[in-house]
JSON list of C-alpha atoms in Angstrom, two decimals:
[
{"chain": "A", "resi": 11, "resn": "HIS", "atom": "CA", "xyz": [57.89, -82.59, -78.89]},
{"chain": "A", "resi": 12, "resn": "TYR", "atom": "CA", "xyz": [56.39, -79.45, -80.43]},
{"chain": "A", "resi": 13, "resn": "ALA", "atom": "CA", "xyz": [52.95, -77.99, -81.07]},
{"chain": "A", "resi": 14, "resn": "ASN", "atom": "CA", "xyz": [51.56, -75.18, -83.22]},
{"chain": "A", "resi": 15, "resn": "LEU", "atom": "CA", "xyz": [48.19, -73.45, -82.88]},
{"chain": "A", "resi": 16, "resn": "ILE", "atom": "CA", "xyz": [46.40, -71.32, -85.45]},
{"chain": "A", "resi": 17, "resn": "HIS", "atom": "CA", "xyz": [43.58, -69.31, -83.93]},
{"chain": "A", "resi": 18, "resn": "ASN", "atom": "CA", "xyz": [40.71, -67.64, -85.80]},
{"chain": "A", "resi": 19, "resn": "ARG", "atom": "CA", "xyz": [37.42, -66.02, -84.76]},
{"chain": "A", "resi": 20, "resn": "LEU", "atom": "CA", "xyz": [34.53, -65.20, -87.10]},
{"chain": "A", "resi": 21, "resn": "ASN", "atom": "CA", "xyz": [32.01, -62.57, -85.96]},
{"chain": "A", "resi": 22, "resn": "ALA", "atom": "CA", "xyz": [28.79, -61.81, -87.83]},
{"chain": "A", "resi": 23, "resn": "LYS", "atom": "CA", "xyz": [26.25, -59.22, -86.63]},
{"chain": "A", "resi": 24, "resn": "TRP", "atom": "CA", "xyz": [22.97, -57.85, -87.97]},
{"chain": "A", "resi": 25, "resn": "GLN", "atom": "CA", "xyz": [21.33, -54.68, -86.65]},
{"chain": "A", "resi": 26, "resn": "SER", "atom": "CA", "xyz": [18.11, -52.73, -87.21]},
{"chain": "A", "resi": 27, "resn": "ASP", "atom": "CA", "xyz": [16.10, -50.17, -85.25]},
{"chain": "A", "resi": 28, "resn": "HIS", "atom": "CA", "xyz": [14.72, -52.70, -82.75]},
{"chain": "A", "resi": 29, "resn": "PHE", "atom": "CA", "xyz": [16.13, -56.13, -83.66]},
{"chain": "A", "resi": 30, "resn": "ASN", "atom": "CA", "xyz": [19.73, -57.35, -83.47]},
{"chain": "A", "resi": 31, "resn": "ALA", "atom": "CA", "xyz": [21.39, -60.72, -84.01]},
{"chain": "A", "resi": 32, "resn": "SER", "atom": "CA", "xyz": [24.90, -62.12, -83.67]},
{"chain": "A", "resi": 33, "resn": "ALA", "atom": "CA", "xyz": [26.82, -65.32, -84.44]},
{"chain": "A", "resi": 34, "resn": "GLU", "atom": "CA", "xyz": [30.45, -65.72, -83.33]},
{"chain": "A", "resi": 35, "resn": "ILE", "atom": "CA", "xyz": [32.48, -68.86, -84.04]},
{"chain": "A", "resi": 36, "resn": "ARG", "atom": "CA", "xyz": [35.88, -69.74, -82.62]},
{"chain": "A", "resi": 37, "resn": "ASN", "atom": "CA", "xyz": [38.15, -71.89, -84.80]},
{"chain": "A", "resi": 38, "resn": "ARG", "atom": "CA", "xyz": [41.41, -73.52, -83.78]},
{"chain": "A", "resi": 39, "resn": "MET", "atom": "CA", "xyz": [43.79, -75.71, -85.77]},
{"chain": "A", "resi": 40, "resn": "LEU", "atom": "CA", "xyz": [46.27, -77.68, -83.67]},
{"chain": "A", "resi": 41, "resn": "TRP", "atom": "CA", "xyz": [49.35, -79.41, -85.04]},
{"chain": "A", "resi": 42, "resn": "ASP", "atom": "CA", "xyz": [51.21, -81.36, -82.34]},
{"chain": "A", "resi": 43, "resn": "GLY", "atom": "CA", "xyz": [53.53, -83.54, -84.39]},
{"chain": "A", "resi": 44, "resn": "HIS", "atom": "CA", "xyz": [51.07, -86.35, -85.14]},
{"chain": "A", "resi": 45, "resn": "PRO", "atom": "CA", "xyz": [50.02, -86.99, -88.73]},
{"chain": "A", "resi": 46, "resn": "GLY", "atom": "CA", "xyz": [47.57, -84.33, -89.81]},
{"chain": "A", "resi": 47, "resn": "PRO", "atom": "CA", "xyz": [46.27, -81.29, -87.94]},
{"chain": "A", "resi": 48, "resn": "SER", "atom": "CA", "xyz": [43.17, -81.22, -85.72]},
{"chain": "A", "resi": 49, "resn": "LEU", "atom": "CA", "xyz": [40.48, -78.63, -86.40]},
{"chain": "A", "resi": 50, "resn": "TYR", "atom": "CA", "xyz": [38.14, -77.49, -83.60]},
{"chain": "A", "resi": 51, "resn": "SER", "atom": "CA", "xyz": [35.20, -75.09, -84.00]},
{"chain": "A", "resi": 52, "resn": "LYS", "atom": "CA", "xyz": [32.77, -73.79, -81.40]},
{"chain": "A", "resi": 53, "resn": "LEU", "atom": "CA", "xyz": [29.77, -71.46, -81.55]},
{"chain": "A", "resi": 54, "resn": "GLU", "atom": "CA", "xyz": [30.52, -69.05, -78.70]},
{"chain": "A", "resi": 55, "resn": "ARG", "atom": "CA", "xyz": [27.75, -66.53, -79.38]},
{"chain": "A", "resi": 56, "resn": "GLY", "atom": "CA", "xyz": [24.45, -66.98, -81.16]},
{"chain": "A", "resi": 57, "resn": "TRP", "atom": "CA", "xyz": [21.58, -64.74, -80.12]},
{"chain": "A", "resi": 58, "resn": "VAL", "atom": "CA", "xyz": [18.68, -62.56, -81.24]},
{"chain": "A", "resi": 59, "resn": "GLU", "atom": "CA", "xyz": [17.60, -59.40, -79.42]},
{"chain": "A", "resi": 60, "resn": "TYR", "atom": "CA", "xyz": [14.70, -56.99, -79.30]},
{"chain": "A", "resi": 61, "resn": "ARG", "atom": "CA", "xyz": [15.66, -53.53, -78.04]},
{"chain": "A", "resi": 62, "resn": "SER", "atom": "CA", "xyz": [13.67, -50.38, -77.27]},
{"chain": "A", "resi": 63, "resn": "THR", "atom": "CA", "xyz": [14.33, -47.28, -75.20]},
{"chain": "A", "resi": 64, "resn": "LEU", "atom": "CA", "xyz": [13.63, -49.05, -71.88]},
{"chain": "A", "resi": 65, "resn": "TRP", "atom": "CA", "xyz": [13.64, -52.77, -72.73]},
{"chain": "A", "resi": 66, "resn": "SER", "atom": "CA", "xyz": [16.15, -55.32, -74.00]},
{"chain": "A", "resi": 67, "resn": "ILE", "atom": "CA", "xyz": [15.13, -58.96, -74.53]},
{"chain": "A", "resi": 68, "resn": "LYS", "atom": "CA", "xyz": [17.93, -61.28, -75.70]},
{"chain": "A", "resi": 69, "resn": "LEU", "atom": "CA", "xyz": [17.60, -65.03, -76.37]},
{"chain": "A", "resi": 70, "resn": "GLY", "atom": "CA", "xyz": [20.39, -67.46, -77.23]},
{"chain": "A", "resi": 71, "resn": "ARG", "atom": "CA", "xyz": [24.05, -68.11, -76.38]},
{"chain": "A", "resi": 72, "resn": "GLN", "atom": "CA", "xyz": [25.40, -64.91, -74.83]},
{"chain": "A", "resi": 73, "resn": "ARG", "atom": "CA", "xyz": [27.80, -63.49, -72.28]},
{"chain": "A", "resi": 74, "resn": "ILE", "atom": "CA", "xyz": [25.99, -62.49, -69.06]},
{"chain": "A", "resi": 75, "resn": "ASN", "atom": "CA", "xyz": [28.37, -60.57, -66.84]},
{"chain": "A", "resi": 76, "resn": "TRP", "atom": "CA", "xyz": [27.06, -59.54, -63.42]},
{"chain": "A", "resi": 77, "resn": "GLY", "atom": "CA", "xyz": [30.47, -59.06, -61.81]},
{"chain": "A", "resi": 78, "resn": "MET", "atom": "CA", "xyz": [31.72, -55.64, -60.69]},
{"chain": "A", "resi": 79, "resn": "ASN", "atom": "CA", "xyz": [35.29, -56.52, -59.69]},
{"chain": "A", "resi": 80, "resn": "ASN", "atom": "CA", "xyz": [38.25, -56.94, -62.02]},
{"chain": "A", "resi": 81, "resn": "ALA", "atom": "CA", "xyz": [39.64, -60.05, -60.33]},
{"chain": "A", "resi": 82, "resn": "TRP", "atom": "CA", "xyz": [37.20, -62.39, -58.56]},
{"chain": "A", "resi": 83, "resn": "ASN", "atom": "CA", "xyz": [33.47, -62.10, -59.29]},
{"chain": "A", "resi": 84, "resn": "PRO", "atom": "CA", "xyz": [31.18, -63.95, -56.82]},
{"chain": "A", "resi": 85, "resn": "ASN", "atom": "CA", "xyz": [28.16, -62.07, -58.30]},
{"chain": "A", "resi": 86, "resn": "ASP", "atom": "CA", "xyz": [28.89, -63.50, -61.76]},
{"chain": "A", "resi": 87, "resn": "VAL", "atom": "CA", "xyz": [26.68, -66.56, -61.12]},
{"chain": "A", "resi": 88, "resn": "PHE", "atom": "CA", "xyz": [26.07, -67.40, -64.80]},
{"chain": "A", "resi": 89, "resn": "ASN", "atom": "CA", "xyz": [29.50, -67.00, -66.43]},
{"chain": "A", "resi": 90, "resn": "ALA", "atom": "CA", "xyz": [32.09, -67.46, -63.70]},
{"chain": "A", "resi": 91, "resn": "TYR", "atom": "CA", "xyz": [35.66, -67.86, -64.96]},
{"chain": "A", "resi": 92, "resn": "ASN", "atom": "CA", "xyz": [39.19, -68.41, -63.69]},
{"chain": "A", "resi": 93, "resn": "MET", "atom": "CA", "xyz": [41.15, -65.14, -63.72]},
{"chain": "A", "resi": 94, "resn": "PHE", "atom": "CA", "xyz": [44.37, -67.13, -64.30]},
{"chain": "A", "resi": 95, "resn": "ASP", "atom": "CA", "xyz": [43.03, -68.53, -67.59]},
{"chain": "A", "resi": 96, "resn": "PHE", "atom": "CA", "xyz": [44.34, -65.60, -69.63]},
{"chain": "A", "resi": 97, "resn": "ASP", "atom": "CA", "xyz": [45.27, -67.30, -72.93]},
{"chain": "A", "resi": 98, "resn": "TYR", "atom": "CA", "xyz": [41.96, -66.24, -74.54]},
{"chain": "A", "resi": 99, "resn": "GLU", "atom": "CA", "xyz": [40.34, -62.83, -74.16]},
{"chain": "A", "resi": 100, "resn": "GLU", "atom": "CA", "xyz": [36.73, -63.87, -74.88]},
{"chain": "A", "resi": 101, "resn": "ARG", "atom": "CA", "xyz": [34.76, -65.33, -71.97]},
{"chain": "A", "resi": 102, "resn": "ALA", "atom": "CA", "xyz": [32.42, -68.29, -72.25]},
{"chain": "A", "resi": 103, "resn": "GLY", "atom": "CA", "xyz": [28.74, -67.75, -73.05]},
{"chain": "A", "resi": 104, "resn": "VAL", "atom": "CA", "xyz": [25.64, -69.44, -71.71]},
{"chain": "A", "resi": 105, "resn": "ASP", "atom": "CA", "xyz": [22.36, -70.50, -73.37]},
{"chain": "A", "resi": 106, "resn": "GLY", "atom": "CA", "xyz": [19.59, -68.43, -71.87]},
{"chain": "A", "resi": 107, "resn": "LEU", "atom": "CA", "xyz": [17.05, -65.63, -71.83]},
{"chain": "A", "resi": 108, "resn": "ARG", "atom": "CA", "xyz": [17.96, -62.15, -70.60]},
{"chain": "A", "resi": 109, "resn": "ILE", "atom": "CA", "xyz": [15.33, -59.44, -69.99]},
{"chain": "A", "resi": 110, "resn": "HIS", "atom": "CA", "xyz": [16.65, -55.99, -69.06]},
{"chain": "A", "resi": 111, "resn": "TYR", "atom": "CA", "xyz": [14.45, -53.04, -68.02]},
{"chain": "A", "resi": 112, "resn": "GLN", "atom": "CA", "xyz": [16.11, -49.64, -67.65]},
{"chain": "A", "resi": 113, "resn": "LYS", "atom": "CA", "xyz": [13.96, -48.17, -64.87]},
{"chain": "A", "resi": 114, "resn": "THR", "atom": "CA", "xyz": [15.79, -44.82, -64.70]},
{"chain": "A", "resi": 115, "resn": "GLU", "atom": "CA", "xyz": [19.14, -43.49, -65.92]},
{"chain": "A", "resi": 116, "resn": "MET", "atom": "CA", "xyz": [20.82, -44.84, -62.75]},
{"chain": "A", "resi": 117, "resn": "SER", "atom": "CA", "xyz": [18.74, -47.95, -61.99]},
{"chain": "A", "resi": 118, "resn": "ALA", "atom": "CA", "xyz": [17.69, -51.11, -63.83]},
{"chain": "A", "resi": 119, "resn": "ILE", "atom": "CA", "xyz": [16.14, -54.54, -63.29]},
{"chain": "A", "resi": 120, "resn": "GLU", "atom": "CA", "xyz": [17.43, -57.63, -65.09]},
{"chain": "A", "resi": 121, "resn": "PHE", "atom": "CA", "xyz": [16.09, -61.19, -65.18]},
{"chain": "A", "resi": 122, "resn": "VAL", "atom": "CA", "xyz": [18.06, -64.16, -66.53]},
{"chain": "A", "resi": 123, "resn": "ALA", "atom": "CA", "xyz": [17.08, -67.82, -67.01]},
{"chain": "A", "resi": 124, "resn": "THR", "atom": "CA", "xyz": [19.60, -70.32, -68.38]},
{"chain": "A", "resi": 125, "resn": "LYS", "atom": "CA", "xyz": [19.11, -73.74, -69.92]},
{"chain": "A", "resi": 126, "resn": "GLY", "atom": "CA", "xyz": [20.36, -76.94, -68.28]},
{"chain": "A", "resi": 127, "resn": "LYS", "atom": "CA", "xyz": [20.35, -80.60, -69.32]},
{"chain": "A", "resi": 128, "resn": "ASP", "atom": "CA", "xyz": [17.07, -81.01, -67.39]},
{"chain": "A", "resi": 129, "resn": "TRP", "atom": "CA", "xyz": [14.78, -78.87, -65.22]},
{"chain": "A", "resi": 130, "resn": "LYS", "atom": "CA", "xyz": [16.94, -79.51, -62.15]},
{"chain": "A", "resi": 131, "resn": "GLN", "atom": "CA", "xyz": [19.85, -77.73, -63.86]},
{"chain": "A", "resi": 132, "resn": "THR", "atom": "CA", "xyz": [17.80, -74.76, -65.07]},
{"chain": "A", "resi": 133, "resn": "ASN", "atom": "CA", "xyz": [18.95, -71.60, -63.28]},
{"chain": "A", "resi": 134, "resn": "GLY", "atom": "CA", "xyz": [17.32, -68.22, -62.87]},
{"chain": "A", "resi": 135, "resn": "ALA", "atom": "CA", "xyz": [18.01, -64.97, -61.04]},
{"chain": "A", "resi": 136, "resn": "ILE", "atom": "CA", "xyz": [17.00, -61.33, -60.89]},
{"chain": "A", "resi": 137, "resn": "LYS", "atom": "CA", "xyz": [19.31, -58.35, -60.37]},
{"chain": "A", "resi": 138, "resn": "TYR", "atom": "CA", "xyz": [18.41, -54.83, -59.30]},
{"chain": "A", "resi": 139, "resn": "ASN", "atom": "CA", "xyz": [21.07, -52.13, -59.61]},
{"chain": "A", "resi": 140, "resn": "PHE", "atom": "CA", "xyz": [20.86, -48.53, -58.43]},
{"chain": "A", "resi": 141, "resn": "ASN", "atom": "CA", "xyz": [22.98, -45.59, -57.26]},
{"chain": "A", "resi": 142, "resn": "ARG", "atom": "CA", "xyz": [22.92, -44.35, -53.68]},
{"chain": "A", "resi": 143, "resn": "SER", "atom": "CA", "xyz": [25.37, -42.15, -51.71]},
{"chain": "A", "resi": 144, "resn": "THR", "atom": "CA", "xyz": [27.80, -41.89, -54.70]},
{"chain": "A", "resi": 145, "resn": "TYR", "atom": "CA", "xyz": [28.03, -45.71, -54.89]},
{"chain": "A", "resi": 146, "resn": "ASP", "atom": "CA", "xyz": [26.68, -48.10, -57.52]},
{"chain": "A", "resi": 147, "resn": "TRP", "atom": "CA", "xyz": [24.87, -51.03, -55.86]},
{"chain": "A", "resi": 148, "resn": "GLN", "atom": "CA", "xyz": [23.37, -54.30, -57.05]},
{"chain": "A", "resi": 149, "resn": "LEU", "atom": "CA", "xyz": [21.15, -56.87, -55.32]},
{"chain": "A", "resi": 150, "resn": "ILE", "atom": "CA", "xyz": [20.78, -60.44, -56.65]},
{"chain": "A", "resi": 151, "resn": "ALA", "atom": "CA", "xyz": [18.35, -63.25, -55.81]},
{"chain": "A", "resi": 152, "resn": "GLY", "atom": "CA", "xyz": [17.73, -66.53, -57.62]},
{"chain": "A", "resi": 153, "resn": "ILE", "atom": "CA", "xyz": [18.11, -70.30, -57.92]},
{"chain": "A", "resi": 154, "resn": "GLN", "atom": "CA", "xyz": [21.46, -71.79, -58.97]},
{"chain": "A", "resi": 155, "resn": "GLU", "atom": "CA", "xyz": [21.79, -75.59, -59.26]},
{"chain": "A", "resi": 156, "resn": "GLN", "atom": "CA", "xyz": [18.84, -76.10, -56.89]},
{"chain": "A", "resi": 157, "resn": "ARG", "atom": "CA", "xyz": [20.36, -73.69, -54.36]},
{"chain": "A", "resi": 158, "resn": "LEU", "atom": "CA", "xyz": [18.90, -70.40, -53.22]},
{"chain": "A", "resi": 159, "resn": "THR", "atom": "CA", "xyz": [21.45, -67.66, -53.91]},
{"chain": "A", "resi": 160, "resn": "LEU", "atom": "CA", "xyz": [21.55, -64.07, -52.65]},
{"chain": "A", "resi": 161, "resn": "GLY", "atom": "CA", "xyz": [24.10, -61.46, -53.66]},
{"chain": "A", "resi": 162, "resn": "LEU", "atom": "CA", "xyz": [25.28, -57.92, -53.02]},
{"chain": "A", "resi": 163, "resn": "GLY", "atom": "CA", "xyz": [27.73, -55.81, -55.01]},
{"chain": "A", "resi": 164, "resn": "TRP", "atom": "CA", "xyz": [29.04, -52.24, -54.74]},
{"chain": "A", "resi": 165, "resn": "GLN", "atom": "CA", "xyz": [31.36, -49.90, -56.57]},
{"chain": "A", "resi": 166, "resn": "GLY", "atom": "CA", "xyz": [32.59, -46.47, -55.51]},
{"chain": "A", "resi": 167, "resn": "SER", "atom": "CA", "xyz": [35.61, -44.77, -53.99]},
{"chain": "A", "resi": 168, "resn": "ILE", "atom": "CA", "xyz": [37.19, -43.80, -50.70]},
{"chain": "A", "resi": 169, "resn": "GLY", "atom": "CA", "xyz": [38.87, -40.49, -51.43]},
{"chain": "A", "resi": 170, "resn": "GLU", "atom": "CA", "xyz": [40.87, -41.06, -54.63]},
{"chain": "A", "resi": 171, "resn": "THR", "atom": "CA", "xyz": [41.02, -44.85, -54.12]},
{"chain": "A", "resi": 172, "resn": "GLY", "atom": "CA", "xyz": [38.50, -47.02, -55.92]},
{"chain": "A", "resi": 173, "resn": "PHE", "atom": "CA", "xyz": [36.62, -49.48, -53.72]},
{"chain": "A", "resi": 174, "resn": "LYS", "atom": "CA", "xyz": [34.59, -52.41, -55.08]},
{"chain": "A", "resi": 175, "resn": "GLY", "atom": "CA", "xyz": [33.10, -55.51, -53.54]},
{"chain": "A", "resi": 176, "resn": "GLU", "atom": "CA", "xyz": [30.90, -58.53, -54.17]},
{"chain": "A", "resi": 177, "resn": "ALA", "atom": "CA", "xyz": [29.30, -61.08, -51.83]},
{"chain": "A", "resi": 178, "resn": "GLN", "atom": "CA", "xyz": [27.30, -64.17, -52.82]},
{"chain": "A", "resi": 179, "resn": "TYR", "atom": "CA", "xyz": [25.53, -66.70, -50.60]},
{"chain": "A", "resi": 180, "resn": "PHE", "atom": "CA", "xyz": [24.39, -70.20, -51.68]},
{"chain": "A", "resi": 181, "resn": "SER", "atom": "CA", "xyz": [22.06, -72.30, -49.52]},
{"chain": "A", "resi": 182, "resn": "ASN", "atom": "CA", "xyz": [22.65, -76.01, -49.00]},
{"chain": "A", "resi": 183, "resn": "ALA", "atom": "CA", "xyz": [21.31, -78.50, -51.56]},
{"chain": "A", "resi": 184, "resn": "ASN", "atom": "CA", "xyz": [22.49, -82.00, -52.48]},
{"chain": "A", "resi": 185, "resn": "LYS", "atom": "CA", "xyz": [25.95, -81.45, -50.98]},
{"chain": "A", "resi": 186, "resn": "ASN", "atom": "CA", "xyz": [24.41, -80.29, -47.68]},
{"chain": "A", "resi": 187, "resn": "GLU", "atom": "CA", "xyz": [26.70, -77.29, -47.30]},
{"chain": "A", "resi": 188, "resn": "LYS", "atom": "CA", "xyz": [26.23, -73.54, -47.35]},
{"chain": "A", "resi": 189, "resn": "ILE", "atom": "CA", "xyz": [28.68, -71.34, -49.28]},
{"chain": "A", "resi": 190, "resn": "VAL", "atom": "CA", "xyz": [29.62, -67.67, -48.92]},
{"chain": "A", "resi": 191, "resn": "ASN", "atom": "CA", "xyz": [32.01, -65.95, -51.33]},
{"chain": "A", "resi": 192, "resn": "LEU", "atom": "CA", "xyz": [33.23, -62.41, -50.60]},
{"chain": "A", "resi": 193, "resn": "SER", "atom": "CA", "xyz": [35.62, -60.38, -52.74]},
{"chain": "A", "resi": 194, "resn": "THR", "atom": "CA", "xyz": [36.87, -56.83, -52.15]},
{"chain": "A", "resi": 195, "resn": "GLU", "atom": "CA", "xyz": [39.09, -54.75, -54.38]},
{"chain": "A", "resi": 196, "resn": "PHE", "atom": "CA", "xyz": [41.01, -51.46, -54.20]},
{"chain": "A", "resi": 197, "resn": "ASP", "atom": "CA", "xyz": [42.63, -49.60, -57.09]},
{"chain": "A", "resi": 198, "resn": "TYR", "atom": "CA", "xyz": [44.54, -46.35, -57.43]},
{"chain": "A", "resi": 199, "resn": "ILE", "atom": "CA", "xyz": [46.11, -44.35, -60.25]},
{"chain": "A", "resi": 200, "resn": "THR", "atom": "CA", "xyz": [49.25, -42.40, -59.34]},
{"chain": "A", "resi": 201, "resn": "LYS", "atom": "CA", "xyz": [50.03, -38.95, -60.69]},
{"chain": "A", "resi": 202, "resn": "ASN", "atom": "CA", "xyz": [52.63, -40.35, -63.11]},
{"chain": "A", "resi": 203, "resn": "GLY", "atom": "CA", "xyz": [50.18, -42.91, -64.56]},
{"chain": "A", "resi": 204, "resn": "TRP", "atom": "CA", "xyz": [50.84, -46.11, -62.59]},
{"chain": "A", "resi": 205, "resn": "TYR", "atom": "CA", "xyz": [47.75, -48.25, -61.95]},
{"chain": "A", "resi": 206, "resn": "LEU", "atom": "CA", "xyz": [47.83, -50.16, -58.65]},
{"chain": "A", "resi": 207, "resn": "GLN", "atom": "CA", "xyz": [45.29, -52.81, -57.70]},
{"chain": "A", "resi": 208, "resn": "GLY", "atom": "CA", "xyz": [44.81, -55.21, -54.80]},
{"chain": "A", "resi": 209, "resn": "ALA", "atom": "CA", "xyz": [42.08, -57.83, -54.32]},
{"chain": "A", "resi": 210, "resn": "LEU", "atom": "CA", "xyz": [41.03, -60.22, -51.56]},
{"chain": "A", "resi": 211, "resn": "LEU", "atom": "CA", "xyz": [38.85, -63.34, -51.86]},
{"chain": "A", "resi": 212, "resn": "PHE", "atom": "CA", "xyz": [37.21, -65.08, -48.90]},
{"chain": "A", "resi": 213, "resn": "ASN", "atom": "CA", "xyz": [35.37, -68.42, -49.35]}
]
């Protein structure tokens, strides 16, 4: 048995002083020995955006990345992914509205609402990020699949070693269980250029 895959991605973008738009389509042709190839296409990005000095308002299918770690990202409540799924570099998008306000150079507030099949599957959250004591921090609060969710993330260093972390709490809903995800991460670059990283996930 054999299989062949031809992969193609088409990206189209339009930009102006205050308005931007993008459409990105992933195409795959699979030939697995059966008569005739199979063609698969998917719209992975499709959004319009208004941008000013302090505001960004984006509507449509987009990548919303709230994670701070390189490995596991409990704070990434809208676009979580499996770090072992490394055959494709682009991450999945979500249909939603993202409003970003750059409060100062080192702090910002962001609100996201995503579309579900019905109102029960509509999710929303707000994130506030700021810098304090040489660390970047973020606080998250929202509703995810009818659960209250609260999150905390940080990024800084201990000496010359990078130190990151994320924690996310989900209240009980239909499954009648509470969930806490915690991920910490350390990284270090040696003098001869080696990059070392270690991560821990607790669920």
